[in-house]
Amino acid sequence: MQARRLENTGAFEFIPKAFPDHRGLFVVPFQEAALVEALGHPLRVAQTNHSVSSRGVIRGVHFSDVPPGQAKYVYCPRGALLDVVVDIRVGSPTFGKWDAVRLDSDEFRAVYVPEGLGHAFVALTDDTAMSYLCSTPYNPGAEHGINPLDPALALPWDVLDCEPVLSEKDRHAPSLAEAAEQGLLPDYETCLAHYETLR
């Protein structure tokens, strides 16, 4: 498995090797050794999530309070999606920047989203499935969102040739600037210190 460091500190793309044959295909989308080599620490898995989305559905931008935050290792076992990682850590040199990686059931690439970064994706095909390994369980009091259509973020939803579909919660989430004003965003230095405790 290959690992590629993304622009936002702590985020990685993982590219596994697939083994197709006359029966179908075998692939290992998550390999702890590769993740530890890239991150310097293992991923504690407290919960797994699975979502299924129609083409044009946008989920996110979601994030959690740090500490403890919630790291995610995500991949697409069916269909195709564009996965987006947004740096929302106040004080970060890449604050407001994003990385985008296509995840699909052809290559089974995965993305690691560390605590403190925002996460979103858009389904590019109907019946697209997303699988998540999460470092902490769902904690509704610590979960937040930013409007994925915030023009200041300019996220790459132009890959769509249809009207985006959002939940009411995501549609009415604050902009990045509003979330900052409300004190919802993680602090960069706090996040870096938290990452060090995981090593």
Tab-separated table of N, CA and C in Angstrom, residues 17-173:
chain	number	residue	atom	x	y	z
A	17	LYS	N	-3.115	-2.047	-3.298
A	17	LYS	CA	-2.999	-2.813	-4.527
A	17	LYS	C	-4.199	-3.742	-4.629
A	18	ALA	N	-4.861	-3.743	-5.779
A	18	ALA	CA	-6.011	-4.625	-6.001
A	18	ALA	C	-5.561	-5.848	-6.792
A	19	PHE	N	-6.223	-6.976	-6.540
A	19	PHE	CA	-5.878	-8.235	-7.192
A	19	PHE	C	-7.113	-8.784	-7.906
A	20	PRO	N	-7.346	-8.348	-9.152
A	20	PRO	CA	-8.489	-8.870	-9.910
A	20	PRO	C	-8.141	-10.206	-10.566
A	21	ASP	N	-9.140	-11.063	-10.703
A	21	ASP	CA	-8.975	-12.289	-11.470
A	21	ASP	C	-10.333	-12.692	-12.021
A	22	HIS	N	-10.423	-13.904	-12.562
A	22	HIS	CA	-11.664	-14.340	-13.201
A	22	HIS	C	-12.833	-14.433	-12.215
A	23	ARG	N	-12.544	-14.484	-10.915
A	23	ARG	CA	-13.609	-14.578	-9.906
A	23	ARG	C	-14.155	-13.221	-9.499
A	24	GLY	N	-13.342	-12.171	-9.698
A	24	GLY	CA	-13.724	-10.833	-9.248
A	24	GLY	C	-12.496	-10.053	-8.820
A	25	LEU	N	-12.469	-9.649	-7.545
A	25	LEU	CA	-11.374	-8.794	-7.087
A	25	LEU	C	-11.163	-8.970	-5.597
A	26	PHE	N	-9.890	-8.856	-5.170
A	26	PHE	CA	-9.561	-8.847	-3.758
A	26	PHE	C	-8.705	-7.621	-3.482
A	27	VAL	N	-9.020	-6.898	-2.399
A	27	VAL	CA	-8.253	-5.709	-2.039
A	27	VAL	C	-8.321	-5.535	-0.530
A	28	VAL	N	-7.282	-4.932	0.048
A	28	VAL	CA	-7.252	-4.634	1.486
A	28	VAL	C	-7.234	-3.107	1.632
A	29	PRO	N	-8.387	-2.479	1.835
A	29	PRO	CA	-8.441	-1.021	1.874
A	29	PRO	C	-7.785	-0.399	3.112
A	30	PHE	N	-7.680	-1.160	4.207
A	30	PHE	CA	-7.041	-0.636	5.412
A	30	PHE	C	-5.939	-1.581	5.848
A	31	GLN	N	-4.727	-1.031	6.036
A	31	GLN	CA	-3.590	-1.819	6.516
A	31	GLN	C	-2.927	-1.018	7.634
A	32	GLU	N	-3.006	-1.532	8.839
A	32	GLU	CA	-2.505	-0.799	9.996
A	32	GLU	C	-1.027	-0.447	9.856
A	33	ALA	N	-0.219	-1.354	9.344
A	33	ALA	CA	1.220	-1.093	9.240
A	33	ALA	C	1.500	0.115	8.354
A	34	ALA	N	0.797	0.224	7.246
A	34	ALA	CA	0.985	1.364	6.339
A	34	ALA	C	0.543	2.660	6.994
A	35	LEU	N	-0.561	2.592	7.742
A	35	LEU	CA	-1.055	3.784	8.423
A	35	LEU	C	-0.090	4.229	9.512
A	36	VAL	N	0.414	3.303	10.300
A	36	VAL	CA	1.354	3.644	11.377
A	36	VAL	C	2.636	4.228	10.795
A	37	GLU	N	3.109	3.653	9.686
A	37	GLU	CA	4.319	4.186	9.062
A	37	GLU	C	4.116	5.626	8.610
A	38	ALA	N	2.938	5.945	8.070
A	38	ALA	CA	2.662	7.302	7.590
A	38	ALA	C	2.398	8.276	8.738
A	39	LEU	N	1.581	7.853	9.716
A	39	LEU	CA	1.141	8.757	10.776
A	39	LEU	C	2.059	8.780	11.991
A	40	GLY	N	2.711	7.643	12.247
A	40	GLY	CA	3.517	7.532	13.453
A	40	GLY	C	2.730	7.022	14.638
A	41	HIS	N	1.482	6.629	14.417
A	41	HIS	CA	0.651	6.064	15.483
A	41	HIS	C	-0.478	5.258	14.857
A	42	PRO	N	-1.034	4.306	15.596
A	42	PRO	CA	-2.153	3.514	15.077
A	42	PRO	C	-3.466	4.299	15.154
A	43	LEU	N	-4.462	3.773	14.493
A	43	LEU	CA	-5.816	4.325	14.574
A	43	LEU	C	-6.624	3.459	15.528
A	44	ARG	N	-7.051	4.069	16.620
A	44	ARG	CA	-7.965	3.361	17.520
A	44	ARG	C	-9.344	3.403	16.878
A	45	VAL	N	-9.960	2.252	16.659
A	45	VAL	CA	-11.286	2.205	16.031
A	45	VAL	C	-12.332	1.980	17.111
A	46	ALA	N	-13.149	3.004	17.351
A	46	ALA	CA	-14.207	2.921	18.353
A	46	ALA	C	-15.567	2.686	17.719
A	47	GLN	N	-15.671	2.986	16.418
A	47	GLN	CA	-16.972	2.886	15.748
A	47	GLN	C	-16.738	2.799	14.250
A	48	THR	N	-17.574	2.038	13.559
A	48	THR	CA	-17.567	2.060	12.095
A	48	THR	C	-18.908	2.597	11.619
A	49	ASN	N	-18.857	3.412	10.587
A	49	ASN	CA	-20.066	3.980	9.985
A	49	ASN	C	-20.155	3.548	8.537
A	50	HIS	N	-21.367	3.527	8.015
A	50	HIS	CA	-21.598	3.166	6.619
A	50	HIS	C	-22.746	4.027	6.119
A	51	SER	N	-22.511	4.752	5.027
A	51	SER	CA	-23.587	5.555	4.442
A	51	SER	C	-23.777	5.158	2.991
A	52	VAL	N	-25.003	5.320	2.497
A	52	VAL	CA	-25.326	5.091	1.094
A	52	VAL	C	-25.988	6.363	0.581
A	53	SER	N	-25.526	6.850	-0.562
A	53	SER	CA	-25.995	8.133	-1.081
A	53	SER	C	-26.328	8.040	-2.564
A	54	SER	N	-27.323	8.814	-2.970
A	54	SER	CA	-27.661	8.962	-4.381
A	54	SER	C	-26.715	9.960	-5.036
A	55	ARG	N	-26.629	9.916	-6.352
A	55	ARG	CA	-25.783	10.863	-7.078
A	55	ARG	C	-26.183	12.296	-6.745
A	56	GLY	N	-25.189	13.113	-6.442
A	56	GLY	CA	-25.447	14.513	-6.135
A	56	GLY	C	-25.584	14.820	-4.664
A	57	VAL	N	-25.630	13.787	-3.825
A	57	VAL	CA	-25.730	14.022	-2.379
A	57	VAL	C	-24.385	14.504	-1.846
A	58	ILE	N	-24.419	15.609	-1.097
A	58	ILE	CA	-23.243	16.119	-0.398
A	58	ILE	C	-23.459	15.892	1.088
A	59	ARG	N	-22.484	15.294	1.737
A	59	ARG	CA	-22.510	15.110	3.191
A	59	ARG	C	-21.320	15.864	3.788
A	60	GLY	N	-21.586	16.709	4.762
A	60	GLY	CA	-20.519	17.506	5.374
A	60	GLY	C	-20.721	18.973	5.052
A	61	VAL	N	-19.834	19.781	5.548
A	61	VAL	CA	-18.520	19.577	6.132
A	61	VAL	C	-18.695	19.327	7.631
A	62	HIS	N	-18.249	18.173	8.129
A	62	HIS	CA	-18.439	17.779	9.521
A	62	HIS	C	-17.112	17.741	10.270
A	63	PHE	N	-17.174	18.061	11.563
A	63	PHE	CA	-15.984	17.996	12.424
A	63	PHE	C	-16.424	17.897	13.870
A	64	SER	N	-15.470	17.584	14.753
A	64	SER	CA	-15.750	17.405	16.183
A	64	SER	C	-14.807	18.259	17.017
A	65	ASP	N	-15.227	18.540	18.251
A	65	ASP	CA	-14.374	19.271	19.192
A	65	ASP	C	-13.090	18.489	19.451
A	66	VAL	N	-11.983	19.232	19.553
A	66	VAL	CA	-10.677	18.634	19.875
A	66	VAL	C	-10.151	19.275	21.146
A	67	PRO	N	-9.708	18.472	22.154
A	67	PRO	CA	-9.823	17.015	22.195
A	67	PRO	C	-11.235	16.567	22.574
A	68	PRO	N	-11.602	15.309	22.377
A	68	PRO	CA	-10.768	14.284	21.752
A	68	PRO	C	-10.839	14.312	20.234
A	69	GLY	N	-11.865	14.953	19.659
A	69	GLY	CA	-12.017	14.935	18.213
A	69	GLY	C	-12.384	13.551	17.715
A	70	GLN	N	-12.470	13.432	16.396
A	70	GLN	CA	-12.739	12.126	15.795
A	70	GLN	C	-11.959	12.011	14.495
A	71	ALA	N	-10.962	11.146	14.486
A	71	ALA	CA	-10.240	10.849	13.250
A	71	ALA	C	-11.069	9.856	12.453
A	72	LYS	N	-10.946	9.935	11.115
A	72	LYS	CA	-11.697	9.031	10.240
A	72	LYS	C	-10.779	8.466	9.166
A	73	TYR	N	-10.973	7.196	8.895
A	73	TYR	CA	-10.329	6.535	7.761
A	73	TYR	C	-11.475	6.104	6.868
A	74	VAL	N	-11.559	6.671	5.659
A	74	VAL	CA	-12.745	6.463	4.824
A	74	VAL	C	-12.371	5.873	3.472
A	75	TYR	N	-13.251	5.020	2.966
A	75	TYR	CA	-13.090	4.506	1.617
A	75	TYR	C	-14.463	4.188	1.044
A	76	CYS	N	-14.504	3.960	-0.266
A	76	CYS	CA	-15.762	3.773	-0.992
A	76	CYS	C	-15.843	2.344	-1.520
A	77	PRO	N	-16.623	1.476	-0.870
A	77	PRO	CA	-16.718	0.088	-1.329
A	77	PRO	C	-17.663	-0.113	-2.524
A	78	ARG	N	-18.480	0.914	-2.829
A	78	ARG	CA	-19.394	0.783	-3.979
A	78	ARG	C	-19.661	2.164	-4.561
A	79	GLY	N	-19.565	2.275	-5.883
A	79	GLY	CA	-19.837	3.541	-6.541
A	79	GLY	C	-18.613	4.426	-6.617
A	80	ALA	N	-18.839	5.738	-6.585
A	80	ALA	CA	-17.737	6.702	-6.693
A	80	ALA	C	-18.134	7.993	-6.002
A	81	LEU	N	-17.148	8.643	-5.401
A	81	LEU	CA	-17.401	9.918	-4.723
A	81	LEU	C	-16.152	10.773	-4.772
A	82	LEU	N	-16.333	12.057	-4.533
A	82	LEU	CA	-15.211	12.970	-4.380
A	82	LEU	C	-15.147	13.325	-2.907
A	83	ASP	N	-14.041	12.926	-2.277
A	83	ASP	CA	-13.853	13.147	-0.851
A	83	ASP	C	-13.065	14.433	-0.644
A	84	VAL	N	-13.502	15.259	0.303
A	84	VAL	CA	-12.896	16.570	0.521
A	84	VAL	C	-12.519	16.729	1.990
A	85	VAL	N	-11.270	17.118	2.223
A	85	VAL	CA	-10.752	17.376	3.564
A	85	VAL	C	-10.449	18.872	3.645
A	86	VAL	N	-11.038	19.563	4.632
A	86	VAL	CA	-10.921	21.014	4.741
A	86	VAL	C	-10.184	21.367	6.032
A	87	ASP	N	-9.182	22.235	5.919
A	87	ASP	CA	-8.466	22.680	7.113
A	87	ASP	C	-9.243	23.814	7.762
A	88	ILE	N	-9.850	23.516	8.895
A	88	ILE	CA	-10.650	24.505	9.630
A	88	ILE	C	-10.000	24.827	10.968
A	89	ARG	N	-8.717	24.470	11.125
A	89	ARG	CA	-7.995	24.677	12.377
A	89	ARG	C	-7.475	26.116	12.434
A	90	VAL	N	-8.015	26.881	13.357
A	90	VAL	CA	-7.639	28.285	13.485
A	90	VAL	C	-6.144	28.386	13.806
A	91	GLY	N	-5.429	29.179	13.026
A	91	GLY	CA	-3.992	29.329	13.211
A	91	GLY	C	-3.170	28.449	12.305
A	92	SER	N	-3.797	27.556	11.562
A	92	SER	CA	-3.072	26.671	10.654
A	92	SER	C	-2.580	27.447	9.439
A	93	PRO	N	-1.379	27.133	8.945
A	93	PRO	CA	-0.892	27.798	7.734
A	93	PRO	C	-1.723	27.475	6.495
A	94	THR	N	-2.515	26.401	6.556
A	94	THR	CA	-3.370	26.049	5.421
A	94	THR	C	-4.858	26.243	5.757
A	95	PHE	N	-5.150	27.118	6.719
A	95	PHE	CA	-6.548	27.360	7.118
A	95	PHE	C	-7.399	27.739	5.898
A	96	GLY	N	-8.534	27.062	5.759
A	96	GLY	CA	-9.443	27.326	4.657
A	96	GLY	C	-9.114	26.587	3.380
A	97	LYS	N	-7.966	25.908	3.329
A	97	LYS	CA	-7.579	25.143	2.136
A	97	LYS	C	-8.211	23.747	2.199
A	98	TRP	N	-8.343	23.138	1.046
A	98	TRP	CA	-8.919	21.795	1.012
A	98	TRP	C	-8.137	20.892	0.066
A	99	ASP	N	-8.249	19.595	0.328
A	99	ASP	CA	-7.746	18.541	-0.549
A	99	ASP	C	-8.948	17.754	-1.052
A	100	ALA	N	-8.889	17.303	-2.292
A	100	ALA	CA	-9.968	16.478	-2.851
A	100	ALA	C	-9.355	15.212	-3.452
A	101	VAL	N	-9.959	14.066	-3.140
A	101	VAL	CA	-9.487	12.774	-3.640
A	101	VAL	C	-10.691	11.972	-4.122
A	102	ARG	N	-10.595	11.451	-5.329
A	102	ARG	CA	-11.672	10.581	-5.826
A	102	ARG	C	-11.521	9.207	-5.173
A	103	LEU	N	-12.586	8.741	-4.550
A	103	LEU	CA	-12.639	7.399	-3.978
A	103	LEU	C	-13.683	6.608	-4.747
A	104	ASP	N	-13.363	5.382	-5.102
A	104	ASP	CA	-14.326	4.578	-5.858
A	104	ASP	C	-14.066	3.098	-5.639
A	105	SER	N	-14.950	2.287	-6.220
A	105	SER	CA	-14.848	0.838	-6.058
A	105	SER	C	-14.050	0.195	-7.186
A	106	ASP	N	-13.277	1.013	-7.899
A	106	ASP	CA	-12.328	0.482	-8.877
A	106	ASP	C	-10.924	0.395	-8.271
A	107	GLU	N	-10.515	1.456	-7.568
A	107	GLU	CA	-9.162	1.506	-7.012
A	107	GLU	C	-9.117	1.369	-5.490
A	108	PHE	N	-10.235	1.596	-4.813
A	108	PHE	CA	-10.340	1.447	-3.356
A	108	PHE	C	-9.335	2.312	-2.595
A	109	ARG	N	-9.062	3.509	-3.117
A	109	ARG	CA	-8.223	4.458	-2.378
A	109	ARG	C	-8.953	4.846	-1.102
A	110	ALA	N	-8.194	5.277	-0.107
A	110	ALA	CA	-8.770	5.685	1.178
A	110	ALA	C	-8.154	7.010	1.597
A	111	VAL	N	-8.843	7.715	2.482
A	111	VAL	CA	-8.351	8.986	3.013
A	111	VAL	C	-8.400	8.924	4.532
A	112	TYR	N	-7.311	9.378	5.145
A	112	TYR	CA	-7.271	9.526	6.593
A	112	TYR	C	-7.472	10.999	6.912
A	113	VAL	N	-8.491	11.282	7.749
A	113	VAL	CA	-8.826	12.638	8.170
A	113	VAL	C	-8.523	12.745	9.659
A	114	PRO	N	-7.482	13.484	10.058
A	114	PRO	CA	-7.161	13.569	11.482
A	114	PRO	C	-8.148	14.451	12.238
A	115	GLU	N	-8.090	14.372	13.546
A	115	GLU	CA	-8.929	15.198	14.394
A	115	GLU	C	-8.692	16.672	14.069
A	116	GLY	N	-9.770	17.442	14.005
A	116	GLY	CA	-9.667	18.874	13.792
A	116	GLY	C	-9.859	19.330	12.362
A	117	LEU	N	-9.807	18.414	11.406
A	117	LEU	CA	-10.075	18.786	10.024
A	117	LEU	C	-11.545	18.533	9.701
A	118	GLY	N	-12.068	19.320	8.776
A	118	GLY	CA	-13.437	19.113	8.322
A	118	GLY	C	-13.470	18.070	7.219
A	119	HIS	N	-14.582	17.333	7.135
A	119	HIS	CA	-14.708	16.264	6.145
A	119	HIS	C	-16.049	16.368	5.431
A	120	ALA	N	-15.998	16.203	4.105
A	120	ALA	CA	-17.216	16.219	3.296
A	120	ALA	C	-16.985	15.340	2.072
A	121	PHE	N	-18.072	14.949	1.424
A	121	PHE	CA	-17.941	14.271	0.131
A	121	PHE	C	-19.210	14.454	-0.671
A	122	VAL	N	-19.079	14.230	-1.971
A	122	VAL	CA	-20.235	14.248	-2.868
A	122	VAL	C	-20.262	12.926	-3.622
A	123	ALA	N	-21.442	12.310	-3.680
A	123	ALA	CA	-21.611	11.055	-4.418
A	123	ALA	C	-21.685	11.347	-5.910
A	124	LEU	N	-20.861	10.657	-6.688
A	124	LEU	CA	-20.818	10.861	-8.133
A	124	LEU	C	-21.694	9.884	-8.896
A	125	THR	N	-22.145	8.822	-8.218
A	125	THR	CA	-23.035	7.838	-8.839
A	125	THR	C	-24.144	7.493	-7.850
A	126	ASP	N	-25.229	6.966	-8.371
A	126	ASP	CA	-26.286	6.474	-7.487
A	126	ASP	C	-25.787	5.268	-6.700
A	127	ASP	N	-26.369	5.077	-5.523
A	127	ASP	CA	-26.071	3.911	-4.686
A	127	ASP	C	-24.595	3.852	-4.287
A	128	THR	N	-24.009	5.027	-4.048
A	128	THR	CA	-22.612	5.094	-3.621
A	128	THR	C	-22.524	4.851	-2.123
A	129	ALA	N	-21.658	3.929	-1.741
A	129	ALA	CA	-21.460	3.603	-0.320
A	129	ALA	C	-20.141	4.174	0.171
A	130	MET	N	-20.159	4.654	1.411
A	130	MET	CA	-18.952	5.153	2.071
A	130	MET	C	-18.804	4.398	3.378
A	131	SER	N	-17.603	3.891	3.636
A	131	SER	CA	-17.312	3.215	4.901
A	131	SER	C	-16.312	4.057	5.682
A	132	TYR	N	-16.566	4.179	6.986
A	132	TYR	CA	-15.750	5.006	7.855
A	132	TYR	C	-15.262	4.170	9.036
A	133	LEU	N	-13.968	4.255	9.344
A	133	LEU	CA	-13.445	3.784	10.616
A	133	LEU	C	-13.231	5.026	11.462
A	134	CYS	N	-13.836	5.089	12.627
A	134	CYS	CA	-13.808	6.301	13.458
A	134	CYS	C	-13.085	6.040	14.777
A	135	SER	N	-12.272	7.011	15.182
A	135	SER	CA	-11.445	6.838	16.383
A	135	SER	C	-12.224	7.006	17.677
A	136	THR	N	-13.352	7.680	17.622
A	136	THR	CA	-14.190	7.875	18.807
A	136	THR	C	-15.645	7.639	18.432
A	137	PRO	N	-16.498	7.305	19.399
A	137	PRO	CA	-17.914	7.121	19.085
A	137	PRO	C	-18.598	8.454	18.824
A	138	TYR	N	-19.760	8.387	18.227
A	138	TYR	CA	-20.560	9.583	17.953
A	138	TYR	C	-20.884	10.300	19.257
A	139	ASN	N	-20.645	11.594	19.264
A	139	ASN	CA	-20.903	12.422	20.445
A	139	ASN	C	-21.661	13.663	19.984
A	140	PRO	N	-22.992	13.624	20.009
A	140	PRO	CA	-23.775	14.715	19.413
A	140	PRO	C	-23.454	16.089	19.971
A	141	GLY	N	-23.066	16.183	21.238
A	141	GLY	CA	-22.760	17.480	21.819
A	141	GLY	C	-21.472	18.093	21.315
A	142	ALA	N	-20.608	17.256	20.727
A	142	ALA	CA	-19.306	17.737	20.261
A	142	ALA	C	-19.203	17.785	18.740
A	143	GLU	N	-20.296	17.445	18.047
A	143	GLU	CA	-20.283	17.396	16.584
A	143	GLU	C	-20.773	18.722	16.006
A	144	HIS	N	-20.096	19.177	14.941
A	144	HIS	CA	-20.437	20.452	14.313
A	144	HIS	C	-20.373	20.327	12.796
A	145	GLY	N	-20.856	21.359	12.132
A	145	GLY	CA	-20.799	21.371	10.678
A	145	GLY	C	-20.589	22.767	10.142
A	146	ILE	N	-20.099	22.820	8.918
A	146	ILE	CA	-19.960	24.059	8.151
A	146	ILE	C	-20.705	23.847	6.845
A	147	ASN	N	-21.357	24.888	6.380
A	147	ASN	CA	-22.129	24.772	5.146
A	147	ASN	C	-21.199	24.422	3.984
A	148	PRO	N	-21.440	23.292	3.322
A	148	PRO	CA	-20.549	22.886	2.229
A	148	PRO	C	-20.654	23.781	1.001
A	149	LEU	N	-21.695	24.610	0.949
A	149	LEU	CA	-21.859	25.519	-0.182
A	149	LEU	C	-21.325	26.917	0.120
A	150	ASP	N	-20.632	27.072	1.241
A	150	ASP	CA	-20.037	28.360	1.599
A	150	ASP	C	-19.136	28.826	0.456
A	151	PRO	N	-19.462	29.961	-0.188
A	151	PRO	CA	-18.639	30.402	-1.330
A	151	PRO	C	-17.205	30.731	-0.952
A	152	ALA	N	-16.960	31.066	0.303
A	152	ALA	CA	-15.590	31.373	0.728
A	152	ALA	C	-14.706	30.132	0.672
A	153	LEU	N	-15.293	28.948	0.867
A	153	LEU	CA	-14.521	27.706	0.778
A	153	LEU	C	-14.307	27.282	-0.668
A	154	ALA	N	-15.285	27.568	-1.523
A	154	ALA	CA	-15.204	27.208	-2.952
A	154	ALA	C	-14.834	25.734	-3.130
A	155	LEU	N	-15.585	24.860	-2.455
A	155	LEU	CA	-15.325	23.418	-2.559
A	155	LEU	C	-15.670	22.930	-3.966
A	156	PRO	N	-15.060	21.841	-4.419
A	156	PRO	CA	-15.115	21.452	-5.837
A	156	PRO	C	-16.378	20.702	-6.251
A	157	TRP	N	-17.517	21.264	-5.899
A	157	TRP	CA	-18.770	20.601	-6.250
A	157	TRP	C	-19.130	20.794	-7.721
A	158	ASP	N	-18.301	21.517	-8.465
A	158	ASP	CA	-18.572	21.711	-9.889
A	158	ASP	C	-18.377	20.416	-10.687
A	159	VAL	N	-17.930	19.343	-10.004
A	159	VAL	CA	-17.866	18.038	-10.677
A	159	VAL	C	-19.271	17.504	-10.957
A	160	LEU	N	-20.268	18.099	-10.296
A	160	LEU	CA	-21.648	17.645	-10.466
A	160	LEU	C	-22.275	18.250	-11.714
A	161	ASP	N	-23.119	17.460	-12.375
A	161	ASP	CA	-23.920	17.989	-13.476
A	161	ASP	C	-25.395	17.988	-13.085
A	162	CYS	N	-25.630	18.033	-11.760
A	162	CYS	CA	-26.995	18.054	-11.248
A	162	CYS	C	-27.033	18.942	-10.006
A	163	GLU	N	-28.232	19.227	-9.536
A	163	GLU	CA	-28.397	20.042	-8.339
A	163	GLU	C	-27.949	19.243	-7.116
A	164	PRO	N	-27.104	19.825	-6.249
A	164	PRO	CA	-26.677	19.082	-5.066
A	164	PRO	C	-27.823	18.847	-4.093
A	165	VAL	N	-27.754	17.722	-3.390
A	165	VAL	CA	-28.768	17.354	-2.395
A	165	VAL	C	-28.101	17.376	-1.026
A	166	LEU	N	-28.662	18.163	-0.094
A	166	LEU	CA	-28.092	18.301	1.242
A	166	LEU	C	-29.157	18.014	2.289
A	167	SER	N	-28.719	17.598	3.460
A	167	SER	CA	-29.633	17.516	4.599
A	167	SER	C	-29.967	18.929	5.046
A	168	GLU	N	-31.067	19.079	5.764
A	168	GLU	CA	-31.426	20.400	6.298
A	168	GLU	C	-30.340	20.899	7.243
A	169	LYS	N	-29.773	19.981	8.024
A	169	LYS	CA	-28.722	20.361	8.972
A	169	LYS	C	-27.516	20.938	8.252
A	170	ASP	N	-27.074	20.283	7.179
A	170	ASP	CA	-25.923	20.781	6.425
A	170	ASP	C	-26.256	22.074	5.690
A	171	ARG	N	-27.457	22.159	5.127
A	171	ARG	CA	-27.854	23.359	4.377
A	171	ARG	C	-27.891	24.590	5.271
A	172	HIS	N	-28.251	24.404	6.542
A	172	HIS	CA	-28.382	25.537	7.463
A	172	HIS	C	-27.183	25.678	8.403
A	173	ALA	N	-26.116	24.927	8.144
A	173	ALA	CA	-24.910	25.046	8.965
A	173	ALA	C	-24.261	26.408	8.721
